[in-house]
mmCIF file of C-alpha atoms in Angstrom:
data_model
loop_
_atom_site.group_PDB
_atom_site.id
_atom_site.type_symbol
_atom_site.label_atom_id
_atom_site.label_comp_id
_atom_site.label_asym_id
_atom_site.label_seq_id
_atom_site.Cartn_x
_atom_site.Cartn_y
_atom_site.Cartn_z
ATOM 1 C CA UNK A 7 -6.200 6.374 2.553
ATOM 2 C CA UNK A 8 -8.424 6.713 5.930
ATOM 3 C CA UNK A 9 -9.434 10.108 6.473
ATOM 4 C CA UNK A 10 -12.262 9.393 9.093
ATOM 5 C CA UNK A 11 -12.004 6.687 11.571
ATOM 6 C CA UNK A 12 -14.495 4.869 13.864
ATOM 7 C CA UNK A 13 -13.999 4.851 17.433
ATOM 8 C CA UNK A 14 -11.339 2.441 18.682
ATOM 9 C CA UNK A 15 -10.419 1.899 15.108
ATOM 10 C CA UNK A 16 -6.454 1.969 13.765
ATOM 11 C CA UNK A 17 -5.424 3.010 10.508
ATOM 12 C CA UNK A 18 -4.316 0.686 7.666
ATOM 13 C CA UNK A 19 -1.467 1.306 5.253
ATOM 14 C CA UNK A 20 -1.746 0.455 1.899
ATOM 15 C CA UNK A 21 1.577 -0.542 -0.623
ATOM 16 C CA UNK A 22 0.913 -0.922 -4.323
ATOM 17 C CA UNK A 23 3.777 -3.018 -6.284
ATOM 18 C CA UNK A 24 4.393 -3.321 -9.779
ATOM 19 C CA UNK A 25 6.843 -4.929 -12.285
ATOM 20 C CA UNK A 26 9.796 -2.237 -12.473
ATOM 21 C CA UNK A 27 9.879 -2.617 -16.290
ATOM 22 C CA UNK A 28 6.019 -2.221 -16.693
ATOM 23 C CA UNK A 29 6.211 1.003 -14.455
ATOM 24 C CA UNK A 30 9.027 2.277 -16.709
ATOM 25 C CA UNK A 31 7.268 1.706 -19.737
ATOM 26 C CA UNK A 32 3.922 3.890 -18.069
ATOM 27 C CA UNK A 33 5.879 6.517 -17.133
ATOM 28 C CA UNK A 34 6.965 7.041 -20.579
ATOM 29 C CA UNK A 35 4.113 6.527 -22.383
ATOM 30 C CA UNK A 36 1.311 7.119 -20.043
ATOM 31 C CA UNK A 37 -0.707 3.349 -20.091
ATOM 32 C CA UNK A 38 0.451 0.500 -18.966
ATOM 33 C CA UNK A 39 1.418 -2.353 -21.036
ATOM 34 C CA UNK A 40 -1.029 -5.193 -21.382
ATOM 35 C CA UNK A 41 -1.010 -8.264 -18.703
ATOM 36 C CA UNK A 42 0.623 -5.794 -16.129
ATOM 37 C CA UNK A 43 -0.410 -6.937 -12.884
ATOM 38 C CA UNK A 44 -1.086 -4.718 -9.970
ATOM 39 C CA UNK A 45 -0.619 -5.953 -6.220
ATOM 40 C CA UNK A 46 -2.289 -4.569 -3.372
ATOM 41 C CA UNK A 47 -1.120 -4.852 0.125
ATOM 42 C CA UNK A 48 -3.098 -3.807 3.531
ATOM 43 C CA UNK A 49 -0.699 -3.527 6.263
ATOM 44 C CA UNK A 50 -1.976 -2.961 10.041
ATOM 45 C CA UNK A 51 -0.636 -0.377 11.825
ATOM 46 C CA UNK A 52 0.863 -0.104 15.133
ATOM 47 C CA UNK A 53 2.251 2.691 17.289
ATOM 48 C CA UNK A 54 3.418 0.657 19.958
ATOM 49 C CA UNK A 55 7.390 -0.021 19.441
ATOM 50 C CA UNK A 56 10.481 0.371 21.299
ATOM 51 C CA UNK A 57 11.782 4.021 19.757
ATOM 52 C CA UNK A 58 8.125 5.018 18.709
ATOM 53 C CA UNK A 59 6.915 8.158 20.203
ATOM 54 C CA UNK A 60 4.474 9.190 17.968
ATOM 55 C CA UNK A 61 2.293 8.421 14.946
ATOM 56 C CA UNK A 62 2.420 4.954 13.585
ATOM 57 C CA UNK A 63 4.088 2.427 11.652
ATOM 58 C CA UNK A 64 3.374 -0.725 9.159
ATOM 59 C CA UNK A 65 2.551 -4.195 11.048
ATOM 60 C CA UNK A 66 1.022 -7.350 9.871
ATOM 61 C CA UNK A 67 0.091 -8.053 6.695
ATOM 62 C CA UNK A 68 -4.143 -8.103 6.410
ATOM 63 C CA UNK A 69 -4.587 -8.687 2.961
ATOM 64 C CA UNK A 70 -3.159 -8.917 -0.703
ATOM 65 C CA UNK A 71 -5.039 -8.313 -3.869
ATOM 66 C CA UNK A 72 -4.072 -8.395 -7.721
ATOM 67 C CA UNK A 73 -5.425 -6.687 -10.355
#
């Protein structure tokens, strides 16, 4: 999350992903199994588009990172 921005700067969006079948087994338990592997992505963000008239959306990918 961005909560403060410098001048000129755009927000990022952020996605986490995660196995299905370890996020089933955290929900019921509470921890996550061992080995689960979290992924990271950093998305740009646009508000330029053809039916945008306000706020923004998801663009290029910036970065991934796994944990």
């Amino acid at each position: 999350m961005t909560y403060a921005l410098e001048d000129n700067q755009t927000p990022t969006f952020t996605n986490v992903f995660v196995n299905p079948t370890a996020y089933r087994s955290f929900v019921s338990t509470g921890k996550w199994p061992d080995k689960t592997m979290l992924v990271l992505e950093i998305r740009a963000s646009t508000s330029q588009g053809s039916i945008n008239r306000g706020g923004a959306y998801q663009a290029d990918v910036l970065a991934v990172e796994a944990r």
